[in-house]
PDB file of C-alpha atoms in Angstrom:
ATOM      1  CA  UNK J   8      -0.938  57.319 -33.275  1.00 47.00           C
ATOM      2  CA  UNK J   9      -3.394  57.101 -30.391  1.00 44.00           C
ATOM      3  CA  UNK J  10      -5.591  54.758 -32.428  1.00 47.00           C
ATOM      4  CA  UNK J  11      -2.581  52.416 -33.106  1.00 47.00           C
ATOM      5  CA  UNK J  12      -1.722  52.277 -29.379  1.00 42.00           C
ATOM      6  CA  UNK J  13      -5.348  51.421 -28.528  1.00 39.00           C
ATOM      7  CA  UNK J  14      -5.435  48.605 -31.112  1.00 40.00           C
ATOM      8  CA  UNK J  15      -2.190  47.089 -29.805  1.00 39.00           C
ATOM      9  CA  UNK J  16      -3.406  47.317 -26.195  1.00 41.00           C
ATOM     10  CA  UNK J  17      -6.739  45.676 -27.087  1.00 43.00           C
ATOM     11  CA  UNK J  18      -4.945  42.843 -28.896  1.00 40.00           C
ATOM     12  CA  UNK J  19      -2.734  42.206 -25.850  1.00 45.00           C
ATOM     13  CA  UNK J  20      -5.738  42.039 -23.516  1.00 40.00           C
ATOM     14  CA  UNK J  21      -7.505  39.662 -25.924  1.00 43.00           C
ATOM     15  CA  UNK J  22      -4.546  37.285 -26.077  1.00 39.00           C
ATOM     16  CA  UNK J  23      -4.168  37.295 -22.286  1.00 40.00           C
ATOM     17  CA  UNK J  24      -7.872  36.572 -21.794  1.00 42.00           C
ATOM     18  CA  UNK J  25      -7.770  33.597 -24.181  1.00 42.00           C
ATOM     19  CA  UNK J  26      -4.800  31.907 -22.538  1.00 40.00           C
ATOM     20  CA  UNK J  27      -5.891  28.814 -20.530  1.00 39.00           C
ATOM     21  CA  UNK J  28      -4.203  28.023 -17.250  1.00 39.00           C
ATOM     22  CA  UNK J  29      -2.925  24.420 -17.051  1.00 35.00           C
ATOM     23  CA  UNK J  30      -4.281  22.624 -13.974  1.00 35.00           C
ATOM     24  CA  UNK J  31      -2.594  19.372 -12.983  1.00 35.00           C
ATOM     25  CA  UNK J  32      -4.530  16.676 -11.091  1.00 35.00           C
ATOM     26  CA  UNK J  33      -3.512  16.080  -7.472  1.00 35.00           C
ATOM     27  CA  UNK J  34      -1.208  13.119  -6.841  1.00 35.00           C
ATOM     28  CA  UNK J  35      -2.805   9.785  -5.889  1.00 34.00           C
ATOM     29  CA  UNK J  36      -3.662   9.671  -2.219  1.00 37.00           C
ATOM     30  CA  UNK J  37      -3.714  13.468  -1.919  1.00 38.00           C
ATOM     31  CA  UNK J  38      -6.281  14.782   0.600  1.00 36.00           C
ATOM     32  CA  UNK J  39      -8.235  16.189  -2.342  1.00 39.00           C
ATOM     33  CA  UNK J  40      -8.861  12.731  -3.840  1.00 38.00           C
ATOM     34  CA  UNK J  41     -10.890   9.700  -2.840  1.00 39.00           C
ATOM     35  CA  UNK J  42      -7.930   7.303  -2.929  1.00 37.00           C
ATOM     36  CA  UNK J  43      -5.837   6.650   0.212  1.00 38.00           C
ATOM     37  CA  UNK J  44      -2.086   6.462   0.223  1.00 37.00           C
ATOM     38  CA  UNK J  45      -0.635   3.120   1.287  1.00 40.00           C
ATOM     39  CA  UNK J  46       0.556   3.262   4.901  1.00 40.00           C
ATOM     40  CA  UNK J  47       3.884   5.057   4.978  1.00 35.00           C
ATOM     41  CA  UNK J  48       6.762   2.697   5.466  1.00 37.00           C
ATOM     42  CA  UNK J  49       4.501  -0.333   5.725  1.00 39.00           C
ATOM     43  CA  UNK J  50       5.067  -1.676   2.259  1.00 43.00           C
ATOM     44  CA  UNK J  51       1.695  -3.413   2.478  1.00 52.00           C
ATOM     45  CA  UNK J  52       0.270  -1.437  -0.386  1.00 42.00           C
ATOM     46  CA  UNK J  53       3.460  -0.905  -2.354  1.00 41.00           C
ATOM     47  CA  UNK J  54       4.072  -2.484  -5.710  1.00 38.00           C
ATOM     48  CA  UNK J  55       1.608  -3.442  -8.369  1.00 37.00           C
ATOM     49  CA  UNK J  56       2.100  -7.162  -8.450  1.00 36.00           C
ATOM     50  CA  UNK J  57       4.676  -9.917  -8.618  1.00 35.00           C
ATOM     51  CA  UNK J  58       5.506 -13.096 -10.447  1.00 36.00           C
ATOM     52  CA  UNK J  59       9.261 -12.900 -10.418  1.00 38.00           C
ATOM     53  CA  UNK J  60      12.062 -10.836 -11.888  1.00 39.00           C
ATOM     54  CA  UNK J  61      12.432  -7.091 -11.853  1.00 40.00           C
ATOM     55  CA  UNK J  62       9.892  -4.422 -12.662  1.00 41.00           C
ATOM     56  CA  UNK J  63      11.550  -4.013 -16.074  1.00 42.00           C
ATOM     57  CA  UNK J  64      10.939  -7.661 -17.009  1.00 43.00           C
ATOM     58  CA  UNK J  65       7.454  -8.223 -15.548  1.00 46.00           C
ATOM     59  CA  UNK J  66       4.209  -6.489 -16.252  1.00 48.00           C
ATOM     60  CA  UNK J  67       2.673  -5.272 -12.980  1.00 47.00           C
ATOM     61  CA  UNK J  68      -0.473  -7.338 -13.569  1.00 61.00           C
ATOM     62  CA  UNK J  69       1.485 -10.602 -13.840  1.00 80.00           C
ATOM     63  CA  UNK J  70       3.660 -10.300 -10.748  1.00 95.00           C
ATOM     64  CA  UNK J  71       1.548 -13.009  -9.137  1.00 96.00           C
ATOM     65  CA  UNK J  72      -1.421 -15.169 -10.080  1.00 95.00           C
ATOM     66  CA  UNK J  73      -2.398 -15.364  -6.406  1.00 96.00           C
ATOM     67  CA  UNK J  74      -6.175 -15.198  -5.911  1.00 96.00           C
ATOM     68  CA  UNK J  75      -7.505 -12.591  -3.487  1.00 96.00           C
ATOM     69  CA  UNK J  76      -9.476 -14.721  -1.017  1.00 96.00           C
ATOM     70  CA  UNK J  77      -9.308 -12.533   2.101  1.00 96.00           C
ATOM     71  CA  UNK J  78     -12.436 -10.864   3.483  1.00 95.00           C
ATOM     72  CA  UNK J  79     -12.909  -7.120   3.859  1.00 95.00           C
ATOM     73  CA  UNK J  80     -11.215  -5.873   7.042  1.00 96.00           C
ATOM     74  CA  UNK J  81     -11.609  -2.456   8.694  1.00 95.00           C
ATOM     75  CA  UNK J  82      -8.417  -0.879   9.988  1.00 97.00           C
ATOM     76  CA  UNK J  83      -8.723   0.166  13.636  1.00 97.00           C
ATOM     77  CA  UNK J  84      -6.644   2.523  15.731  1.00 97.00           C
ATOM     78  CA  UNK J  85      -5.490   0.888  18.967  1.00 97.00           C
ATOM     79  CA  UNK J  86      -4.343   2.832  22.036  1.00 96.00           C
ATOM     80  CA  UNK J  87      -1.109   0.896  22.379  1.00 94.00           C
ATOM     81  CA  UNK J  88       2.529   0.961  21.293  1.00 94.00           C
ATOM     82  CA  UNK J  89       4.056  -1.529  18.838  1.00 94.00           C
ATOM     83  CA  UNK J  90       6.010  -4.372  20.421  1.00 93.00           C
ATOM     84  CA  UNK J  91       8.503  -6.745  18.808  1.00 95.00           C
ATOM     85  CA  UNK J  92       7.109 -10.113  17.784  1.00 96.00           C
ATOM     86  CA  UNK J  93       7.978 -13.509  19.243  1.00 96.00           C
ATOM     87  CA  UNK J  94       9.365 -15.001  16.037  1.00 97.00           C
ATOM     88  CA  UNK J  95       8.596 -18.622  15.231  1.00 96.00           C
ATOM     89  CA  UNK J  96       8.488 -20.521  11.960  1.00 94.00           C
ATOM     90  CA  UNK J  97       6.617 -19.027   9.014  1.00 96.00           C
ATOM     91  CA  UNK J  98       5.053 -22.081   7.388  1.00 95.00           C
ATOM     92  CA  UNK J  99       4.484 -22.361   3.657  1.00 97.00           C
ATOM     93  CA  UNK J 100       0.916 -21.748   2.553  1.00 97.00           C
ATOM     94  CA  UNK J 101      -1.700 -19.150   1.684  1.00 98.00           C
ATOM     95  CA  UNK J 102      -2.622 -16.663   4.417  1.00 98.00           C
ATOM     96  CA  UNK J 103      -5.654 -14.359   4.467  1.00 98.00           C
ATOM     97  CA  UNK J 104      -5.696 -11.016   6.224  1.00 98.00           C
ATOM     98  CA  UNK J 105      -8.006 -10.995   9.256  1.00 97.00           C
ATOM     99  CA  UNK J 106      -7.005  -7.815  11.104  1.00 97.00           C
ATOM    100  CA  UNK J 107      -5.356  -4.435  10.467  1.00 97.00           C
ATOM    101  CA  UNK J 108      -4.366  -1.988  13.203  1.00 97.00           C
ATOM    102  CA  UNK J 109      -2.564   1.298  13.566  1.00 97.00           C
ATOM    103  CA  UNK J 110      -0.981   1.714  17.023  1.00 97.00           C
ATOM    104  CA  UNK J 111      -1.546   5.251  18.279  1.00 96.00           C
ATOM    105  CA  UNK J 112       0.077   5.052  21.737  1.00 94.00           C
ATOM    106  CA  UNK J 113      -1.483   4.949  25.178  1.00 91.00           C
ATOM    107  CA  UNK J 114      -2.975   8.424  24.870  1.00 90.00           C
ATOM    108  CA  UNK J 115      -4.209   7.955  21.295  1.00 92.00           C
ATOM    109  CA  UNK J 116      -7.842   7.820  20.250  1.00 94.00           C
ATOM    110  CA  UNK J 117      -8.972   4.249  19.392  1.00 95.00           C
ATOM    111  CA  UNK J 118     -11.535   3.369  16.764  1.00 96.00           C
ATOM    112  CA  UNK J 119     -12.033   2.847  13.016  1.00 95.00           C
ATOM    113  CA  UNK J 120      -9.713   4.812  10.719  1.00 95.00           C
ATOM    114  CA  UNK J 121     -11.944   4.682   7.640  1.00 94.00           C
ATOM    115  CA  UNK J 122      -9.436   2.552   5.719  1.00 94.00           C
ATOM    116  CA  UNK J 123     -10.292  -0.995   4.635  1.00 95.00           C
ATOM    117  CA  UNK J 124      -8.123  -3.884   3.465  1.00 96.00           C
ATOM    118  CA  UNK J 125      -8.548  -7.193   1.666  1.00 97.00           C
ATOM    119  CA  UNK J 126      -5.360  -9.170   1.538  1.00 97.00           C
ATOM    120  CA  UNK J 127      -3.871 -12.555   0.723  1.00 98.00           C
ATOM    121  CA  UNK J 128      -0.223 -13.624   0.867  1.00 98.00           C
ATOM    122  CA  UNK J 129       1.519 -16.821  -0.186  1.00 98.00           C
ATOM    123  CA  UNK J 130       4.723 -18.125   1.388  1.00 97.00           C
ATOM    124  CA  UNK J 131       6.497 -20.952  -0.442  1.00 97.00           C
ATOM    125  CA  UNK J 132       9.867 -22.589  -1.165  1.00 96.00           C
ATOM    126  CA  UNK J 133      10.532 -23.345   2.481  1.00 94.00           C
ATOM    127  CA  UNK J 134       9.563 -19.883   3.701  1.00 93.00           C
ATOM    128  CA  UNK J 135      11.781 -18.003   1.241  1.00 96.00           C
ATOM    129  CA  UNK J 136       9.346 -16.859  -1.481  1.00 97.00           C
ATOM    130  CA  UNK J 137       6.671 -14.236  -0.844  1.00 98.00           C
ATOM    131  CA  UNK J 138       3.673 -13.147  -2.939  1.00 98.00           C
ATOM    132  CA  UNK J 139       0.939 -10.670  -2.057  1.00 97.00           C
ATOM    133  CA  UNK J 140      -2.291  -9.292  -3.452  1.00 97.00           C
ATOM    134  CA  UNK J 141      -3.886  -6.439  -1.525  1.00 96.00           C
ATOM    135  CA  UNK J 142      -6.784  -4.036  -1.887  1.00 96.00           C
ATOM    136  CA  UNK J 143      -6.766  -0.779   0.068  1.00 95.00           C
ATOM    137  CA  UNK J 144      -9.968   1.244   0.216  1.00 94.00           C
ATOM    138  CA  UNK J 145     -11.405   4.367   1.787  1.00 85.00           C
ATOM    139  CA  UNK J 146     -14.930   5.364   2.804  1.00 75.00           C
ATOM    140  CA  UNK J 147     -15.490   6.575  -0.748  1.00 76.00           C
ATOM    141  CA  UNK J 148     -13.862   5.701  -4.027  1.00 79.00           C
ATOM    142  CA  UNK J 149     -12.740   2.474  -5.654  1.00 88.00           C
ATOM    143  CA  UNK J 150     -10.285   0.250  -3.741  1.00 91.00           C
ATOM    144  CA  UNK J 151      -6.759   0.147  -5.171  1.00 93.00           C
ATOM    145  CA  UNK J 152      -5.335  -3.304  -5.803  1.00 94.00           C
ATOM    146  CA  UNK J 153      -1.604  -3.963  -5.664  1.00 94.00           C
ATOM    147  CA  UNK J 154       0.326  -7.147  -6.431  1.00 96.00           C
ATOM    148  CA  UNK J 155       3.880  -8.009  -5.444  1.00 97.00           C
ATOM    149  CA  UNK J 156       6.406 -10.837  -5.382  1.00 98.00           C
ATOM    150  CA  UNK J 157       9.782 -11.244  -3.718  1.00 98.00           C
ATOM    151  CA  UNK J 158      11.714 -13.183  -1.111  1.00 97.00           C
ATOM    152  CA  UNK J 159      11.748 -13.565   2.675  1.00 95.00           C
ATOM    153  CA  UNK J 160      14.855 -13.565   4.815  1.00 96.00           C
ATOM    154  CA  UNK J 161      14.038 -14.333   8.436  1.00 95.00           C
ATOM    155  CA  UNK J 162      16.147 -13.972  11.548  1.00 95.00           C
ATOM    156  CA  UNK J 163      13.515 -14.283  14.278  1.00 93.00           C
ATOM    157  CA  UNK J 164      11.812 -12.216  15.434  1.00 96.00           C
ATOM    158  CA  UNK J 165      12.511 -10.076  12.345  1.00 97.00           C
ATOM    159  CA  UNK J 166      11.893 -10.673   8.670  1.00 96.00           C
ATOM    160  CA  UNK J 167      12.881  -8.733   5.587  1.00 97.00           C
ATOM    161  CA  UNK J 168      10.665  -9.000   2.530  1.00 97.00           C
ATOM    162  CA  UNK J 169      12.617  -7.982  -0.561  1.00 97.00           C
ATOM    163  CA  UNK J 170      10.208  -7.322  -3.403  1.00 97.00           C
ATOM    164  CA  UNK J 171      11.525  -7.806  -6.925  1.00 97.00           C
ATOM    165  CA  UNK J 172       8.314  -7.169  -8.867  1.00 96.00           C
ATOM    166  CA  UNK J 173       7.048  -4.737  -9.947  1.00 93.00           C
ATOM    167  CA  UNK J 174       9.909  -2.738  -8.403  1.00 94.00           C
ATOM    168  CA  UNK J 175      12.760  -3.600  -6.061  1.00 96.00           C
ATOM    169  CA  UNK J 176      12.120  -2.519  -2.495  1.00 96.00           C
ATOM    170  CA  UNK J 177      12.658  -3.925   1.010  1.00 97.00           C
ATOM    171  CA  UNK J 178      10.108  -4.122   3.822  1.00 97.00           C
ATOM    172  CA  UNK J 179      11.077  -4.701   7.455  1.00 97.00           C
ATOM    173  CA  UNK J 180       8.766  -6.433   9.930  1.00 97.00           C
ATOM    174  CA  UNK J 181       8.834  -7.953  13.371  1.00 98.00           C
ATOM    175  CA  UNK J 182       6.731 -11.112  13.350  1.00 98.00           C
ATOM    176  CA  UNK J 183       5.004 -13.729  15.462  1.00 97.00           C
ATOM    177  CA  UNK J 184       4.121 -17.073  13.886  1.00 97.00           C
ATOM    178  CA  UNK J 185       1.981 -19.202  16.193  1.00 95.00           C
ATOM    179  CA  UNK J 186       0.075 -22.140  14.742  1.00 93.00           C
ATOM    180  CA  UNK J 187      -1.933 -20.871  11.767  1.00 96.00           C
ATOM    181  CA  UNK J 188      -1.582 -17.197  12.769  1.00 97.00           C
ATOM    182  CA  UNK J 189       1.048 -14.852  11.352  1.00 98.00           C
ATOM    183  CA  UNK J 190       1.310 -11.315  12.739  1.00 98.00           C
ATOM    184  CA  UNK J 191       3.495  -8.790  10.895  1.00 98.00           C
ATOM    185  CA  UNK J 192       4.313  -5.557  12.741  1.00 97.00           C
ATOM    186  CA  UNK J 193       5.942  -2.558  11.110  1.00 97.00           C
ATOM    187  CA  UNK J 194       7.579  -1.004  14.163  1.00 95.00           C
ATOM    188  CA  UNK J 195       8.525   2.194  12.311  1.00 95.00           C
ATOM    189  CA  UNK J 196       5.087   2.835  10.787  1.00 95.00           C
ATOM    190  CA  UNK J 197       3.339   1.548  13.953  1.00 96.00           C
ATOM    191  CA  UNK J 198       1.036  -0.765  12.023  1.00 97.00           C
ATOM    192  CA  UNK J 199       0.157  -4.415  12.571  1.00 97.00           C
ATOM    193  CA  UNK J 200      -1.459  -6.966  10.246  1.00 97.00           C
ATOM    194  CA  UNK J 201      -2.801 -10.373  11.303  1.00 98.00           C
ATOM    195  CA  UNK J 202      -3.032 -13.246   8.817  1.00 98.00           C
ATOM    196  CA  UNK J 203      -4.451 -16.750   9.143  1.00 98.00           C
ATOM    197  CA  UNK J 204      -3.133 -19.760   7.238  1.00 97.00           C
ATOM    198  CA  UNK J 205      -5.814 -21.288   5.022  1.00 88.00           C
ATOM    199  CA  UNK J 206      -6.643 -24.992   4.930  1.00 61.00           C
TER     200      UNK J 206
END
């Protein structure tokens, strides 16, 4: 009887020791990974690409054929608060990202954040169609590229970008369009992006 109990106990220990614990990878952008999360609420890094239609009808890689022509830009923290834009007319054309800032308030610490961007947007159809290709990178790891397409609805100094590919989502910005320069400010996320219209 004692021998039978010992055999059963040994078998139970053996089975327990052989069981492997399932370990799931951390979500993208988690502090334990090399990849940054897109700025919360900014929409700049949301979506995988756009060429029209809904995410169900378009493959993320075909959302736009827009070429990424922007240069690498370091995001900088600025000791300031976000202010509404001045509005203006957003002209049709291809714009390249030239500056990225996070506004940390008057008492915030200015300087590089460690995040980099390369970005190009295209506005067409009389300022009503929007396309974007964007790369977001960190100090280590491979930059993540996203592509998106949608529409613009502008009531100066605010604009709503409604993306329809790869998923449907709305982004709210305050903007200033002066000459070739377009500045989009996400007042909620306290981030500002400056674009320049190409020739």
